[in-house]
Short mmCIF file of C-alpha atoms and ligand atoms in Angstrom, two decimals:
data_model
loop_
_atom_site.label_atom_id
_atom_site.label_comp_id
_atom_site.label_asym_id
_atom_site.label_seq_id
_atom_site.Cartn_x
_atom_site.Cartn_y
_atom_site.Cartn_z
CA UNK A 714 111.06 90.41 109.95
CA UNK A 715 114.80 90.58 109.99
CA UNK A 716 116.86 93.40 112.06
CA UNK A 717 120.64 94.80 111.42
CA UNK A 718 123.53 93.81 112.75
CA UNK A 719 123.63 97.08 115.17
CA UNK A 720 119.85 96.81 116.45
CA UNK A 721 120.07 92.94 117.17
CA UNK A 722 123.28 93.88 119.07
CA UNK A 723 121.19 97.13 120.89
CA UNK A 724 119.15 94.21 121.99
CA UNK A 725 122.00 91.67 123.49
CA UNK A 726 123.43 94.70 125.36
CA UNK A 727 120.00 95.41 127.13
CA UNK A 728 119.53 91.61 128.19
CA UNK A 729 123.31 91.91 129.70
CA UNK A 730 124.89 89.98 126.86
CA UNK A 731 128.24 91.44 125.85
CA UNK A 732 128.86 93.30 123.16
CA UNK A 733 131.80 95.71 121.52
CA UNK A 734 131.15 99.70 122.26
CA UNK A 735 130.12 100.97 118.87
CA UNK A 736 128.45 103.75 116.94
CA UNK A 737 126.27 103.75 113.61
CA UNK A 738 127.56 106.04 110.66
CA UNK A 739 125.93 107.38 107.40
CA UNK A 740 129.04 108.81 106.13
CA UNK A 741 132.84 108.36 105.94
CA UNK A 742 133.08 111.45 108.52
CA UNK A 743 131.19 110.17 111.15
CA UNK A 744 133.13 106.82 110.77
CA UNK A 745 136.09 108.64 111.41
CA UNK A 746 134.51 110.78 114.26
CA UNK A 747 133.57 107.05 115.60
CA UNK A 748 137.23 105.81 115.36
CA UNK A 749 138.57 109.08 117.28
CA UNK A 750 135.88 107.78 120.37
CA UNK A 751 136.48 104.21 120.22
CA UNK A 752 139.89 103.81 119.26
CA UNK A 753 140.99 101.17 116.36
CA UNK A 754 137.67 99.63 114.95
CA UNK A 755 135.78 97.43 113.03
CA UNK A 756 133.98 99.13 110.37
CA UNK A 757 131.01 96.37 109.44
CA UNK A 758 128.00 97.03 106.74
CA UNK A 759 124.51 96.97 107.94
CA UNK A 760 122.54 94.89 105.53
CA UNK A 761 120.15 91.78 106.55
CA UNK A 762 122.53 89.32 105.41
CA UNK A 763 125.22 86.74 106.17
CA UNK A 764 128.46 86.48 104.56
CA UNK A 765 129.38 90.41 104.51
CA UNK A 766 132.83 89.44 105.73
CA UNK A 767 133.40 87.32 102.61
CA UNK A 768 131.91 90.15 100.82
CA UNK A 769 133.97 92.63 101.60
CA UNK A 770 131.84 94.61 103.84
CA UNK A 771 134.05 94.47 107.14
CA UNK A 772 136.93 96.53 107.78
CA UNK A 773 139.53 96.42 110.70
CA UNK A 774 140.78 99.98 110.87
CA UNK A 775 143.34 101.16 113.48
CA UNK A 776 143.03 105.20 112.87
CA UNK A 777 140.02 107.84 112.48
CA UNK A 778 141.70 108.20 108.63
CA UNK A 779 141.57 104.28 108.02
CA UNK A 780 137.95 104.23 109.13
CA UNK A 781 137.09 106.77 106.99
CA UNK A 782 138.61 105.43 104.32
CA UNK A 783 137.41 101.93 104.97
CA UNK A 784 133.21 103.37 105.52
CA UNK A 785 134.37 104.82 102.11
CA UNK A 786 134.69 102.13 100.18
CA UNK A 787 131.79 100.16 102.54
CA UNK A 788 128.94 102.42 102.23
CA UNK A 789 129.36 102.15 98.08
CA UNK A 790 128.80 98.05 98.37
CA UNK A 791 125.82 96.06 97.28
CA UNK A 792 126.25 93.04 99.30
CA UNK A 793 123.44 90.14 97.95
CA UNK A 794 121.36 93.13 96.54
CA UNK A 795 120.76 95.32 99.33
CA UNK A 796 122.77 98.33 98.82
CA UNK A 797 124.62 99.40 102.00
CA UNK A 798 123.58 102.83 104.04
CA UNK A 799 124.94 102.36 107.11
CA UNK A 800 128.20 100.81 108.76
CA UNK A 801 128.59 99.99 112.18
CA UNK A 802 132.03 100.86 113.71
CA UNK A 803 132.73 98.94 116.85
CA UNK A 804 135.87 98.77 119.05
CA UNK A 805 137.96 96.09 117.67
CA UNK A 806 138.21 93.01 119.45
CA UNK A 807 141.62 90.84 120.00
CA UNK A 808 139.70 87.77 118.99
CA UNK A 809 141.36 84.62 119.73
CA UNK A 810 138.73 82.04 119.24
CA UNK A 811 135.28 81.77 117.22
CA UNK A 812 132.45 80.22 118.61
CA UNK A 813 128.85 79.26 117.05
CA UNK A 814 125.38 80.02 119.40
CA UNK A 815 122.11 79.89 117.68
CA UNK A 816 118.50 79.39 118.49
CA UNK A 817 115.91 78.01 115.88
CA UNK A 818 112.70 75.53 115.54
CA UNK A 819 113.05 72.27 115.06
CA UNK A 820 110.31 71.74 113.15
CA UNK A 821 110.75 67.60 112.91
CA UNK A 822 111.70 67.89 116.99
CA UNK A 823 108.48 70.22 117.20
CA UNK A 824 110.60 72.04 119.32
CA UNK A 825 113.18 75.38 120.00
CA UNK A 826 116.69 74.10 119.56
CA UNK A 827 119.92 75.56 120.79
CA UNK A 828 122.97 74.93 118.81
CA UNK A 829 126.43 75.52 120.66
CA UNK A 830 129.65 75.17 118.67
CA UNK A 831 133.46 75.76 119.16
CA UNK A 832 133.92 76.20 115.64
CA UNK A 833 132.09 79.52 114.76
CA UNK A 834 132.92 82.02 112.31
CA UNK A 835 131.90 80.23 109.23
CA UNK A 836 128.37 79.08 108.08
CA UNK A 837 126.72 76.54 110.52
CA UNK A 838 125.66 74.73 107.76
CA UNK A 839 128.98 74.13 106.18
CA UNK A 840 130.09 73.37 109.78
CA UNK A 841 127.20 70.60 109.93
CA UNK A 842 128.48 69.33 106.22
CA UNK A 843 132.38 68.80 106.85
CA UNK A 844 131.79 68.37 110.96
CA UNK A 845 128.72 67.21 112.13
CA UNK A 846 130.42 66.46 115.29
CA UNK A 847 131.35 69.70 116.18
CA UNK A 848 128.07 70.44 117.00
CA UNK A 849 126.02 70.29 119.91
CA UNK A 850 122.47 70.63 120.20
CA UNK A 851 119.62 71.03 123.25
CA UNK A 852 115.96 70.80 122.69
CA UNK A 853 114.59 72.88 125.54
CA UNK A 854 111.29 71.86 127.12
CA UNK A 855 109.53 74.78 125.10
CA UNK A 856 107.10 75.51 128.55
CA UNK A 857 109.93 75.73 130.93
CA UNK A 858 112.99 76.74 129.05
CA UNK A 859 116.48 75.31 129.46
CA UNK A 860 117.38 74.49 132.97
CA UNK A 861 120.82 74.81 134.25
CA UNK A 862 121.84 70.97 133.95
CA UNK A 863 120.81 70.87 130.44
CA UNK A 864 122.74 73.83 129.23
CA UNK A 865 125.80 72.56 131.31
CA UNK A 866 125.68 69.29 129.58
CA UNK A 867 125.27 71.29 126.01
CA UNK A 868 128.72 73.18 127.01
CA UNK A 869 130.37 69.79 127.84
CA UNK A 870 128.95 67.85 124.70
CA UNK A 871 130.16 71.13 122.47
CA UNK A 872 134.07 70.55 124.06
CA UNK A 873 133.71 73.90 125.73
CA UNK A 874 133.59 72.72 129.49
CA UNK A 875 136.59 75.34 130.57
CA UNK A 876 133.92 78.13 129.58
CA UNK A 877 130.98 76.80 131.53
CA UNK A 878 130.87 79.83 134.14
CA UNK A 879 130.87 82.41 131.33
CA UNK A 880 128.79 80.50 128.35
CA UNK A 881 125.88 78.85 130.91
CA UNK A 882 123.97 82.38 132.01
CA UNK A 883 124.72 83.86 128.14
CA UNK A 884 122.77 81.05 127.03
CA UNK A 885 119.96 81.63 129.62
CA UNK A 886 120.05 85.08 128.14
CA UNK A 887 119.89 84.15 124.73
CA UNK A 888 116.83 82.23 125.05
CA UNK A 889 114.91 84.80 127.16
CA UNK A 890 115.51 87.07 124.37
CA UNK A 891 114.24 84.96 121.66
CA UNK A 892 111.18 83.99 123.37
CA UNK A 893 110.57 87.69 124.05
CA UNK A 894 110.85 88.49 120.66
CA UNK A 895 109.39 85.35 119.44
CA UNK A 896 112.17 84.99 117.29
CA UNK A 897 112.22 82.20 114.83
CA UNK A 898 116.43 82.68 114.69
CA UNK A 899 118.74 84.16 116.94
CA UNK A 900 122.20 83.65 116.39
CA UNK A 901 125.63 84.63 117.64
CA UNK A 902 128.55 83.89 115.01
CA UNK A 903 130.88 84.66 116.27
CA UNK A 904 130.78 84.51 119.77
CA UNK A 905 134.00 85.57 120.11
CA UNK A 906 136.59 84.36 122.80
CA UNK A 907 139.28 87.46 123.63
CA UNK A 908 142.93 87.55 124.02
CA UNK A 909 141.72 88.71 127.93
CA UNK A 910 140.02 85.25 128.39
CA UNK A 911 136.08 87.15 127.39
CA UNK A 912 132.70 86.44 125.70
CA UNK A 913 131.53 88.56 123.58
CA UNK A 914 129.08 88.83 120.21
CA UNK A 915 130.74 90.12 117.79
CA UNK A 916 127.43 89.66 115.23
CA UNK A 917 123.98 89.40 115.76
CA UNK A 918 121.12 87.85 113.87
CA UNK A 919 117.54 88.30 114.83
CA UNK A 920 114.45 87.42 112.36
CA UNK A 921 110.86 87.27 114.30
CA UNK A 922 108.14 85.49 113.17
CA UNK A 923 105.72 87.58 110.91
CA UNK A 924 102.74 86.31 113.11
CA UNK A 925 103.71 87.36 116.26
CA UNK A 926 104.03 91.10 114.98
CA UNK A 927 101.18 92.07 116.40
CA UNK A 928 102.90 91.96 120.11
CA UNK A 929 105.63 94.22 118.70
CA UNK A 930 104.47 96.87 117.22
CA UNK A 931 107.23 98.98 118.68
CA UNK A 932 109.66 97.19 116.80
CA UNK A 933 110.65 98.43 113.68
CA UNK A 934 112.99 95.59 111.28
CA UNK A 935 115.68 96.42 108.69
CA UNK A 936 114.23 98.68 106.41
CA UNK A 937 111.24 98.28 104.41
CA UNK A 938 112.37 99.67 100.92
CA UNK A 939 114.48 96.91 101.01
CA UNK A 940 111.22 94.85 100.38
CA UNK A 941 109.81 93.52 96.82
CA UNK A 942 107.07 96.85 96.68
CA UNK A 943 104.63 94.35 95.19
CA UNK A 944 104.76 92.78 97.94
CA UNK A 945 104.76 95.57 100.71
CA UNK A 946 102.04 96.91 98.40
CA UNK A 947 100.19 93.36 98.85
CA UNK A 948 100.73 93.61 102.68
CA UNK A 949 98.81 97.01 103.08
CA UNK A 950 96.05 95.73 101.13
CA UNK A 951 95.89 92.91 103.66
CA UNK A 952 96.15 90.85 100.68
CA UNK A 953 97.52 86.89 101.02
CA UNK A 954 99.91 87.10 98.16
CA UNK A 955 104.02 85.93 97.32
CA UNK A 956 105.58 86.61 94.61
CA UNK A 957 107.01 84.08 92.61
CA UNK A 958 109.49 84.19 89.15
CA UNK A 959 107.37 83.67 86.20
CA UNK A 960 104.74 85.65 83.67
CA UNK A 961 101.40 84.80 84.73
CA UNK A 962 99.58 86.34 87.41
CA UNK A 963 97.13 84.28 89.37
CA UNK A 964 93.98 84.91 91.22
CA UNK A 965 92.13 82.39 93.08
CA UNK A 966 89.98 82.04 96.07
CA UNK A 967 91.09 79.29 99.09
CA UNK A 968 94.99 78.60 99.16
CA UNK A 969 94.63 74.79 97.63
CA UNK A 970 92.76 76.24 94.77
CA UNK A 971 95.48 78.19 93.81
CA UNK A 972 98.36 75.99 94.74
CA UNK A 973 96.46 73.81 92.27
CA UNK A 974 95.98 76.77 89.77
CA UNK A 975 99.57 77.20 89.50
CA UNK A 976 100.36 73.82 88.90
CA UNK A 977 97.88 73.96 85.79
CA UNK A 978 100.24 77.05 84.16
CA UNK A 979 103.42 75.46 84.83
CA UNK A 980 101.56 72.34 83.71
CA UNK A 981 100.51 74.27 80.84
CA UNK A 982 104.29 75.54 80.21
CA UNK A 983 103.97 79.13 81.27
CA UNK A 984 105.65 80.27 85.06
CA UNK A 985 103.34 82.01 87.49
CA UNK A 986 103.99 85.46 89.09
CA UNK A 987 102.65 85.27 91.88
CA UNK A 988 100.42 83.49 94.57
CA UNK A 989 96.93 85.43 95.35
CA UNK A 990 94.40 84.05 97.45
CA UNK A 991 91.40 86.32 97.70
CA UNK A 992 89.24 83.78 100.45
CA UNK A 993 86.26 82.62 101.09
CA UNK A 994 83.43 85.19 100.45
CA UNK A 995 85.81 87.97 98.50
CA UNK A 996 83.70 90.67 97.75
CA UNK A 997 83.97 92.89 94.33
CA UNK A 998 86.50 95.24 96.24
CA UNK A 999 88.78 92.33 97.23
CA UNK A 1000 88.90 91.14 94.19
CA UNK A 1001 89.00 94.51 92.17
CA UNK A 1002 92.06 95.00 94.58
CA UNK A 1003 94.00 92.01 93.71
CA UNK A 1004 93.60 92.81 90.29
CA UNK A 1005 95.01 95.82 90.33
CA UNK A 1006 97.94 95.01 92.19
CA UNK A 1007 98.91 92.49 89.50
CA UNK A 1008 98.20 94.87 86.89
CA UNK A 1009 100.97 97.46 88.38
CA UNK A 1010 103.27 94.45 88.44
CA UNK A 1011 105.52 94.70 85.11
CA UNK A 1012 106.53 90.76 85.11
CA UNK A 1013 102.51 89.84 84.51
CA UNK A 1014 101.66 89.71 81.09
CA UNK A 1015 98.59 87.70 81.51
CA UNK A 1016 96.37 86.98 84.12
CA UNK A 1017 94.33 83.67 85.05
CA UNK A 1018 91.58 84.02 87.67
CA UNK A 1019 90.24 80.62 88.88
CA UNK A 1020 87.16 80.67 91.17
CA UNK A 1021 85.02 78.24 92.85
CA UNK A 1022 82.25 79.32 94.42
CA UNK A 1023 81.19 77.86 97.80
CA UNK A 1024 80.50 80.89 99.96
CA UNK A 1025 82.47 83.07 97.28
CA UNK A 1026 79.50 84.07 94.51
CA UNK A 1027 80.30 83.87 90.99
CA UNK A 1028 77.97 87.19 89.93
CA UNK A 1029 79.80 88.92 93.33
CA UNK A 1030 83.46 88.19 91.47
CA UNK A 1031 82.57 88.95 87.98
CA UNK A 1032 81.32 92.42 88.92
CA UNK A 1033 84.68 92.88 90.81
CA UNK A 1034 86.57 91.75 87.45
CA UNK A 1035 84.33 93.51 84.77
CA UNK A 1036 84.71 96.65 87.19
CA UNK A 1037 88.47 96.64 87.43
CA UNK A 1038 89.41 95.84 84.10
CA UNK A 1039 87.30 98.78 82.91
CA UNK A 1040 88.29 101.24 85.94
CA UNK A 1041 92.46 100.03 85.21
CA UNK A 1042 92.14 100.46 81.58
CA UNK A 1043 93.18 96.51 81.38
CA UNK A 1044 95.88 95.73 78.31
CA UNK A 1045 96.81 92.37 79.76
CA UNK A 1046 95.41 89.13 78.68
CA UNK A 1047 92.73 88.06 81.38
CA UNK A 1048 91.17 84.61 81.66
CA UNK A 1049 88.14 83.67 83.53
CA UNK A 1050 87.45 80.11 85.12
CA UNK A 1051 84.21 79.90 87.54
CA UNK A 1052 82.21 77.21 88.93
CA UNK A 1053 80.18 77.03 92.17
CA UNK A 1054 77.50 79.44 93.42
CA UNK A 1055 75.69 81.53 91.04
CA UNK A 1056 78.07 80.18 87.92
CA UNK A 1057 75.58 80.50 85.36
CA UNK A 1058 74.90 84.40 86.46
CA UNK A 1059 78.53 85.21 86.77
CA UNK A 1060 79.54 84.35 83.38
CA UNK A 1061 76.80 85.48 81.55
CA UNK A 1062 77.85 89.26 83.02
CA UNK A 1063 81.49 88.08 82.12
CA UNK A 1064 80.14 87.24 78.88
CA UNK A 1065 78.08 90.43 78.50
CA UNK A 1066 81.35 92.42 79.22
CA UNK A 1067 83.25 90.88 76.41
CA UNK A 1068 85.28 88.15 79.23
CA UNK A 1069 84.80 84.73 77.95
CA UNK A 1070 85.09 82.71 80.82
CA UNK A 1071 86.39 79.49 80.28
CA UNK A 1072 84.88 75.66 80.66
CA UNK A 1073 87.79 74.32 82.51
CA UNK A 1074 90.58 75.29 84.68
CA UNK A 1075 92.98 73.24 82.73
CA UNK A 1076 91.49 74.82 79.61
CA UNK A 1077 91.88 78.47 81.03
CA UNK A 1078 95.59 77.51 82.12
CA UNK A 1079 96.43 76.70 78.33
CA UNK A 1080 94.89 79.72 76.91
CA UNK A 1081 96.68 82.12 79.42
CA UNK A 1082 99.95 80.87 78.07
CA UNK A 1083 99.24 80.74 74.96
CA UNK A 1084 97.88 84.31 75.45
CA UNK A 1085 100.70 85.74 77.18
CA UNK A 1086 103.45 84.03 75.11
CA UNK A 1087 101.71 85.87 72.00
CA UNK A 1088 101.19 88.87 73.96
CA UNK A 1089 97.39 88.51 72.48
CA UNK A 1090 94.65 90.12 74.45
P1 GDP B 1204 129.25 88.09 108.63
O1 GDP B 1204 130.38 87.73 107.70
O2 GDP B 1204 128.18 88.85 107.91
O3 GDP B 1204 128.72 86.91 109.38
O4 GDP B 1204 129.85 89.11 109.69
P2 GDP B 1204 130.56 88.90 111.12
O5 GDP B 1204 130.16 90.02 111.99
O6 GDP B 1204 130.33 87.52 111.63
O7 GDP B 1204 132.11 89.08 110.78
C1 GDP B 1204 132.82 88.17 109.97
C2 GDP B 1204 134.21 87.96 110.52
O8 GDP B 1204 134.91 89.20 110.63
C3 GDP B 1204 134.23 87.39 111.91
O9 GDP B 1204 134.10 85.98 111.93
C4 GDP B 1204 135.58 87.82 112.42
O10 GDP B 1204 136.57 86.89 112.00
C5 GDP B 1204 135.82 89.12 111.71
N1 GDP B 1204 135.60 90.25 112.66
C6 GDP B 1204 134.49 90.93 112.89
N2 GDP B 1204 134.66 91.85 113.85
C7 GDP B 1204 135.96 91.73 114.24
C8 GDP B 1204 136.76 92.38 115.21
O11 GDP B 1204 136.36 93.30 115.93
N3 GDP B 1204 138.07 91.97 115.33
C9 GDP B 1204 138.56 90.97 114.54
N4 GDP B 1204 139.84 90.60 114.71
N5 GDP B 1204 137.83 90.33 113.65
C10 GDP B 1204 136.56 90.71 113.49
MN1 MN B 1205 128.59 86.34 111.31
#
C-alpha cells in the first residue's frame, strides 16, 4: 500500500523528523488561502508517484494569487495516470543542497538496507547508473537496528561527515518508522540542506507491505479508486488473483498449476488476463466466484479453467462452472481441463451441460486461443 506525499510527511513530523509547515487543498482557493498562512510556497500534486517535478506537478509560488494560479493548472494534471485531486502547499524552502535517504530490503543481503547519498534530488537509480560511488549503504542487524557507530560510519562513507550531529538521530528516526510501519520503502529525496545550515524532507515516500496490513488497520493508503477495480473487486472476494495484459482469462487451482497454465496460452500464442488461483479444496462458490469476476472483466474474451484434483474434486468444480455459466448468462468461450479426484464424474456433468472438457491442458490452451481469436463460443 502506497501513501501521498502529505500523509507520509504527517508521519515524519510525528516521529520528530523535520518537515516544511503545509496545508492540503482541493481547490485553487484554498491554495491561495494556504499561501496567505504560510507565506511563498510550494504547491506539489498528491499522486503515488515519483517524478511529479519533471512532470510538471510542483510549483514554487511567492503570492496567495501565484498559488492559486499554480493549484490551477496542478489539480487539472494526470501525472503517470492518476489524475491529481489534491496539492500540497508547503512553505518554501531556501534549498541549498539535495540529499538521498532511503530504506528498502535487500533481498540478496536478506536484509533492511539504508542508503545515504549527497547527491539526492534525482532518481537513486540513475544515481547508482552514472555514480555508483556516490552511494553509501548499511545493512542493519534486522533484530537490533542500526547502532550509533554504524550509522556514523554510513555518514562518513556517504562524504557527509560535517552533518553527522544532524543526519545520525534522523536516521535512527527513519528506521523506527519503517519498522513501525513495516514498510518495504521509505525514502527521503530530497532531504534537503537549507540556506540556514537545516535538515529537512522535502518529499516523502512510504509503501507497506500488503501482509503486514493486518497490524494497521487504522491506516488508510492513497486512495483506492486509484486501483485496477478488477482487482479491488478480486481483493474483497478474498480471491488470489493479478491482472496481467492479455485476452484469456485463467482459472486454476494451486499457484504452480497456473503459472504453468499460463505458459501453455502464451505457448499456445494467445496472452493471459489474469492470474487466478482458486486453492486447494475450492468449493462450487469459490469457483462460481472467480468466474464471475472474469466474466465482468471486458479484456477476457475466453476463458481456460485448468484443474487438478488432489483435495480439489472434479464433480465439486464442475457444479461451480455449469452453475455460473448458467446463473451469468456466459457469452465467452470457456474451456474445461480436469484430472485428479472424481475426473470421470466431473466431466461427465460438464459433458451433460454442453462443456466439453478437454483431454489435455496443452490441448485446452490451443483451443482457447483459437476460440477467442475467432470470438467462437
Ligand atoms: P518528485 O519529483 O515527485 O520526487 O517530487 P519532490 O518533492 O522530490 O520535488 C522535486 C524537486 O522539486 C525537488 O528535488 C526540489 O528541487 C524541488 N522542490 C520541491 N519543494 C521545493 C521547495 O520548497 N523549494 C525549492 N527551492 N525547491 C523545491
Ligand atoms: Mn522526490
Amino acid at each position: 500500500m502506497k501513501f501521498l506525499e502529505y500523509q507520509v510527511k504527517e508521519r515524519f513530523k510525528a516521529a520528530g523528523i523535520p518537515v516544511p509547515d503545509g496545508r492540503l487543498a482541493r481547490t485553487p482557493d484554498e491554495a491561495a488561502l494556504a499561501a496567505g498562512a504560510l507565506g511563498p510556497v510550494a504547491v506539489k500534486a498528491q499522486v503515488p508517484v515519483g517524478g511529479r517535478g519533471k512532470a510538471g506537478g510542483i510549483k514554487l509560488a511567492r503570492t496567495p494569487m501565484d498559488a492559486k494560479r499554480a493549484a490551477g493548472e496542478i489539480l487539472g494534471m494526470t501525472i503517470k495516470g492518476y489524475p491529481v485531486r489534491e496539492v500540497w502547499c508547503e512553505t518554501a524552502q531556501e534549498i541549498t543542497h539535495e540529499l538521498y535517504l532511503g530504506l528498502t530490503l535487500d533481498r540478496d543481503a536478506r536484509k533492511p538496507v539504508l542508503i545515504l547519498s549527497a547527491q539526492g534530488g534525482m532518481e537513486i537509480e540513475e544515481v547508482a547508473e552514472h555514480h555508483p560511488e556516490a552511494i553509501a549503504k548499511l545493512h542493519p542487524d534486522p533484530w537490533r537496528g542500526p547502532l550509533p557507530f554504524e550509522v556514523r560510519d554510513l555518514i562518513f562513507r556517504a562524504g557527509l561527515g560535517p552533518l553527522q550531529a544532524q543526519l545520525g538521530p534522523l536516521i535512527i528516526k527513519l528506521y523506527a518508522l519503517a519498522r513501525t510501519y513495516d514498510a518495504l520503502t521509505l525514502e527521503v529525496n530530497p532531504l534537503a540542506l537549507t540556506r540556514d545550515g537545516g535538515l529537512v524532507a522535502a518529499d516523502g515516500k512510504l509503501e507497506i507491505d500488503e501482509n503486514a496490513m493486518f497490524r494497521h488497520k487504522d491506516l488508510h493508503g492513497a486512495d483506492e479508486s486509484d486501483e485496477d477495480p478488477i482487482e479491488a473487486e478480486a481483493k474483497r472476494r478474498k480471491l488470489t488473483y493479478v491482472r496481467l495484459d492479455g485476452s484469456i482469462g485463467v482459472i486454476g487451482n494451486g499457484a504452480g498449476l497456473v503459472m504453468n497454465t499460463l505458459d501453455l496460452v502464451q505457448r499456445e500464442g494467445g496472452r493471459a488476463a489474469n492470474f487466478l488461483d482458486i486453492g486447494g479444496g475450492a468449493k462450487a462458490e469459490v469457483v462460481h466466484s472467480a468466474l464471475e469476476l472474469l466474466a465482468s472483466d471486458p479484456q477476457v474474451k475466453g476463458i481456460l479453467i485448468n484443474i487438478f484434483g488432489g483435495i480439489t474434486r472434479g464433480d465439486e468444480v464442475a457444479h461451480g462452472i455449469i452453475d455460473a455459466a448458467r446463473e451469468l448468462n456466459l457469452k465467452l468461450p470457456l474451456v474445461v481441463r480436469m484430472t485428479g479426484t472424481r475426473e470421470e464424474e466431473g466431466r461427465r456433468l460438464l459433458q451433460e451441460a454442453g462443456i466439453t472438457p478437454e483431454a489435455s491442458a496443452t490441448a485446452a490452451a490451443r483451443k482457447v486461443v483459437e476460440l477467442a481469436a475467432t470470438g467462437q463460443r
